Structure formats: structure tokens, C-alpha cells
Coordinates of C-alpha atoms in Angstrom, one line a residue:
V1 CA 58.8 33.1 -44.8
Q2 CA 59.2 29.7 -46.5
P3 CA 56.5 27.1 -46.0
T4 CA 58.9 24.6 -44.4
K5 CA 59.7 27.0 -41.6
I6 CA 56.0 27.7 -40.9
N7 CA 55.4 23.9 -40.5
K8 CA 58.3 23.5 -38.1
F9 CA 57.0 26.5 -36.1
M10 CA 53.5 25.0 -35.8
K11 CA 54.8 21.6 -34.8
L12 CA 56.9 23.3 -32.1
K13 CA 53.9 25.2 -30.7
L14 CA 51.7 22.0 -30.6
L15 CA 54.5 20.2 -28.7
N16 CA 54.7 22.9 -26.2
I17 CA 50.9 22.8 -25.6
L18 CA 50.9 19.1 -25.1
L19 CA 53.7 19.3 -22.6
L20 CA 51.9 22.1 -20.7
L21 CA 48.7 20.0 -20.4
A22 CA 50.7 16.9 -19.2
G23 CA 52.4 19.0 -16.6
S24 CA 49.2 20.3 -15.2
D25 CA 47.7 16.8 -14.8
L26 CA 44.8 17.8 -17.1
F27 CA 43.5 14.9 -19.1
F28 CA 40.6 14.6 -21.5
V29 CA 38.6 11.3 -21.3
P30 CA 36.6 10.5 -24.4
C31 CA 32.8 10.0 -23.9
N32 CA 31.6 6.4 -23.9
T33 CA 28.0 5.9 -24.9
N34 CA 27.9 2.7 -22.9
D35 CA 28.7 4.4 -19.7
E36 CA 25.7 4.5 -17.2
L37 CA 25.1 6.9 -14.4
D38 CA 25.4 5.4 -10.9
D39 CA 21.9 5.5 -9.5
S40 CA 22.6 3.6 -6.3
S41 CA 21.7 6.6 -4.2
A42 CA 18.6 7.6 -6.2
S43 CA 15.3 7.7 -4.4
V44 CA 12.6 5.3 -5.6
T45 CA 8.9 5.8 -4.8
V46 CA 7.1 2.7 -3.5
Q47 CA 4.1 1.8 -5.7
F48 CA 1.2 -0.1 -4.2
G49 CA -1.6 -2.3 -5.7
S50 CA -4.0 -4.9 -4.5
Q51 CA -5.3 -7.9 -6.3
I52 CA -8.3 -9.2 -4.3
G53 CA -10.6 -12.2 -4.5
E54 CA -14.2 -12.8 -3.4
L55 CA -13.3 -14.2 0.0
N56 CA -10.4 -11.8 0.7
T57 CA -12.0 -8.3 0.4
R58 CA -14.5 -5.8 1.5
T59 CA -18.3 -6.3 1.2
I60 CA -19.2 -4.2 -1.8
A61 CA -20.5 -5.4 -5.2
G62 CA -20.6 -9.0 -4.0
G63 CA -17.3 -8.8 -2.1
D64 CA -14.8 -8.7 -4.9
Q65 CA -14.3 -5.0 -5.7
W66 CA -12.7 -1.9 -4.3
A67 CA -14.5 1.4 -4.3
A68 CA -12.7 4.5 -5.6
N69 CA -11.1 6.5 -2.8
D70 CA -11.2 3.6 -0.3
K71 CA -8.7 4.7 2.4
I72 CA -6.0 2.4 3.7
G73 CA -3.1 2.9 6.2
I74 CA 0.4 1.7 5.4
F75 CA 3.5 1.1 7.5
M76 CA 7.0 0.5 6.2
L77 CA 9.1 -1.5 8.6
N78 CA 12.7 -2.7 8.7
H79 CA 12.7 -6.2 7.2
G80 CA 11.9 -9.0 9.7
Q81 CA 11.0 -6.6 12.5
P82 CA 7.6 -6.3 14.3
L83 CA 5.4 -3.2 14.2
D84 CA 7.0 -0.9 16.7
P85 CA 8.1 2.8 16.7
G86 CA 11.7 1.9 16.6
N87 CA 11.3 -0.3 13.5
I88 CA 9.5 2.2 11.3
S89 CA 11.5 2.9 8.1
G90 CA 11.6 6.3 6.3
G91 CA 9.0 7.8 8.6
A92 CA 6.3 5.8 6.9
E93 CA 3.9 5.3 9.8
N94 CA 0.2 5.0 9.2
S95 CA 0.6 6.8 5.8
E96 CA -2.8 7.4 4.3
Y97 CA -3.4 6.0 0.7
R98 CA -6.5 5.8 -1.4
A99 CA -7.8 3.5 -4.1
E100 CA -7.3 5.0 -7.5
T101 CA -10.2 3.2 -9.2
G102 CA -13.3 1.4 -8.2
G103 CA -15.5 -1.4 -9.6
N104 CA -12.5 -3.7 -10.1
A105 CA -10.8 -6.5 -8.2
F106 CA -7.4 -4.7 -8.8
T107 CA -6.6 -1.2 -7.9
S108 CA -3.5 0.9 -7.4
F109 CA -3.2 3.3 -4.4
F110 CA -2.0 6.9 -4.4
P111 CA -0.8 8.8 -1.3
V112 CA -3.0 11.4 0.3
G113 CA 0.1 13.1 1.7
N114 CA 3.8 12.3 1.0
D115 CA 5.0 9.4 -1.0
I116 CA 6.8 6.5 0.7
Y117 CA 10.3 6.0 -0.6
Y118 CA 12.4 2.9 -0.4
P119 CA 15.6 3.1 1.7
V120 CA 18.8 3.4 -0.4
I121 CA 20.3 0.1 0.8
S122 CA 18.3 -1.8 3.4
K123 CA 15.3 -4.1 2.9
V124 CA 11.8 -3.5 4.3
D125 CA 8.4 -5.0 4.9
F126 CA 4.9 -3.5 4.8
I127 CA 1.8 -3.7 6.9
A128 CA -1.5 -2.3 5.5
Y129 CA -5.1 -2.2 6.8
Y130 CA -8.6 -1.0 5.9
P131 CA -10.4 1.2 6.8
Y132 CA -7.9 3.9 7.5
Q133 CA -7.9 5.4 11.0
L134 CA -6.5 8.8 11.7
S135 CA -5.7 8.0 15.3
L136 CA -4.3 4.7 16.7
T137 CA -3.5 3.7 20.3
D138 CA -0.5 1.4 20.5
Y139 CA -1.4 0.4 16.9
C140 CA -4.9 -0.6 17.9
F141 CA -8.3 0.8 17.1
D142 CA -11.9 0.0 18.1
V143 CA -14.8 -0.8 15.7
D144 CA -18.4 -0.3 16.5
M145 CA -20.2 -3.5 15.5
S146 CA -23.6 -2.4 16.7
N147 CA -24.3 -0.4 13.5
Q148 CA -24.4 -2.7 10.5
S149 CA -25.9 -0.1 8.1
V150 CA -22.5 0.5 6.3
P151 CA -20.8 -2.9 6.2
E152 CA -17.7 -1.7 4.3
G153 CA -17.0 0.7 7.1
I154 CA -16.5 -2.1 9.6
N155 CA -15.2 -4.9 7.4
V156 CA -11.6 -4.7 8.6
L157 CA -8.9 -6.0 6.2
Y158 CA -5.2 -6.6 6.9
A159 CA -2.1 -7.3 4.9
H160 CA 1.5 -8.1 5.9
E161 CA 3.9 -8.3 3.0
D162 CA 7.6 -9.2 3.5
N163 CA 8.3 -10.7 0.0
E164 CA 10.1 -13.5 2.0
N165 CA 13.5 -11.8 1.8
G166 CA 12.2 -8.2 2.1
Y167 CA 11.5 -5.5 -0.4
D168 CA 14.0 -3.0 -1.9
K169 CA 14.1 -0.4 -4.5
K170 CA 14.3 -3.0 -7.3
S171 CA 11.2 -4.9 -6.1
G172 CA 8.6 -3.1 -8.2
T173 CA 5.0 -2.7 -7.2
V174 CA 4.1 -4.1 -3.7
N175 CA 1.0 -6.2 -4.1
L176 CA -1.0 -6.0 -0.9
K177 CA -2.9 -9.2 -0.3
F178 CA -5.6 -8.4 2.2
K179 CA -7.4 -10.8 4.4
H180 CA -10.5 -10.5 6.6
L181 CA -10.0 -10.1 10.4
M182 CA -13.7 -10.7 11.0
S183 CA -16.3 -13.2 9.9
K184 CA -19.4 -12.4 7.9
L185 CA -22.9 -13.9 8.6
S186 CA -25.3 -14.0 5.6
F187 CA -28.8 -15.2 5.2
V188 CA -31.4 -15.7 2.5
L189 CA -35.2 -15.9 3.0
I190 CA -37.4 -17.6 0.5
P191 CA -41.1 -16.8 0.3
G192 CA -43.3 -19.8 1.0
K193 CA -46.5 -21.0 2.5
G194 CA -48.0 -18.2 4.6
L195 CA -45.2 -15.8 3.7
S196 CA -45.3 -13.8 0.5
E197 CA -42.7 -11.6 -1.1
T198 CA -44.7 -8.6 0.0
D199 CA -44.6 -9.8 3.6
L200 CA -40.7 -9.7 3.4
I201 CA -40.4 -6.1 2.3
D202 CA -38.7 -3.9 4.9
L203 CA -38.2 -7.0 7.1
E204 CA -36.0 -6.4 10.2
V205 CA -33.7 -9.3 11.2
R206 CA -31.9 -9.3 14.5
I207 CA -29.3 -11.6 16.0
S208 CA -28.9 -11.9 19.8
S209 CA -25.9 -12.3 22.2
F210 CA -23.7 -10.3 19.8
F211 CA -20.7 -8.3 20.9
S212 CA -21.2 -4.6 20.2
A213 CA -17.5 -3.8 19.5
A214 CA -14.2 -5.2 18.5
T215 CA -10.5 -4.1 19.0
V216 CA -8.2 -4.5 16.0
N217 CA -4.5 -5.0 16.8
L218 CA -2.2 -4.2 13.9
K219 CA 0.8 -5.6 15.7
Q220 CA -0.8 -9.0 15.9
G221 CA -2.9 -8.8 12.8
D222 CA -6.1 -9.9 14.6
A223 CA -9.4 -8.6 16.1
T224 CA -10.9 -9.3 19.5
A225 CA -14.5 -9.0 20.4
N226 CA -15.4 -6.7 23.3
G227 CA -18.0 -4.3 24.5
S228 CA -21.5 -5.3 25.8
V229 CA -23.4 -8.3 24.6
T230 CA -26.6 -7.1 22.8
D231 CA -29.0 -7.6 19.9
I232 CA -27.7 -6.5 16.5
I233 CA -29.9 -5.5 13.6
L234 CA -28.6 -7.0 10.4
N235 CA -28.0 -5.1 7.2
T236 CA -31.0 -6.3 5.2
A237 CA -32.1 -5.7 1.6
V238 CA -35.2 -3.7 0.9
D239 CA -37.0 -6.7 -0.3
G240 CA -36.2 -8.5 3.0
Q241 CA -34.9 -11.6 1.2
S242 CA -31.2 -11.3 2.0
G243 CA -28.9 -9.7 4.6
S244 CA -25.7 -9.9 6.4
A245 CA -23.7 -8.9 9.5
I246 CA -19.9 -8.5 10.1

């Protein structure tokens, strides 16, 4: 067979293959390294942190630090809507989170159970509080103020974050800016005439006409005094020279 005939035969076969592919609607699209995958439906985990200042935090280490494993509760709500069962987004209702580190003014929080995920399209707000309560009644819980021995356990904090226009999957970390729902009474005693430092050791300080309990309302973001009126023993340092009550 002569070479010219082979070349004509190969060209004819190639033409037949191209016609066959065109007739079957099969097309090959070249890869483009600039093409990006559509991630509009991808799930994005919400990350939480809290930058806190001396007057906006719990009463530990002078009032400006979290303790590792501090527990908070978090709600994710449809943007602009009040705290209500019908406004909970993604099933994130009273989700338990814990502080990742302690001894710092800033900490990130990690979920004890399931992560909270942003909705695919809609915007959301967040409500958070401290300390975490396993059970809530109409988004309220009671605090026993009669026992001041562990102040951080009754020093209720509250945060409502809406980012003005709401949060979405592109918002990044949600910074929870907590505020106090209760006041703190502090005192300092200075040894003087007729009262030495030794006299102050193990001193017991009481305040009278103090409500023994409070009800925290997470819908309103406030606390209301209730219970009986009684004397309260303040949390006092061993040397008796300082103390406080929430």
C-alpha cells in the first residue's frame, strides 16, 4: 500500500469519528484553572468568641478574665425577631458552649454537643448568656442570691448580637459582647485605731434587706429581684479587708 493512500484512509476515519461525536451531542469542554466551585449551598460552622472588659464580665481574677470551661448558652434567631420557639434558626436553642481557654480577656467557645451552622441564605441574630442552664422556663431561670460563696456562679451575663444587618455565612467569628444583668457591691476595710489586721481575719460581713433570689428573663435581657427579703453574708477575703456581693 502506498503512503498517500494510508494518509487518505486515516483522514477519512478521523472525519467519521468527529461526525459521530457531533451527532451524539457529546462535547468536551476544556478545563479552566480559573473556574471555581459553587459553594452557595455549603454548610458553614458558626465560630464564637468574646472580648471582655473589666466592667463587662464575670467576677474572677479582678473581673476581666474567663475561666477555662466556663459554660454559656447560645440561641440563633431569624434576623430581627424576638426570642421565641418559632424564631429559632437551625434548631440552635440553648446550645451549650464552653470557653476554650482561661486567664484571658478573650476566649473562643467550643460546642459541648453539635455545632451551630449558618443557614444557607437567610440572616440571623444570636443571644448568649452565662452561666449555662440546662432547663429554662419560658426562657427564664432563677438565681439563688442568698449564697455568695461562689460569685461567678451567680454573676449573670447577657449578649444580644445582630450585627446591625444580621449575620450570615460570610460574617466570620461572632464576637459576643456580654454585659452584666446585676450590680456588684464591693467594700474595703482598713485597719485603724482599735482595729488591727489580726482583728479583721475571718471577719463576717452582712447586708440587710436583701432579696434572696432573682429571675433572669432572656427574652427581655434583664433580671428581676424576687424571693424573701433577708440578710446576706458577703463573700469576704480571708484577711477580712475586702469583699463583695452580687
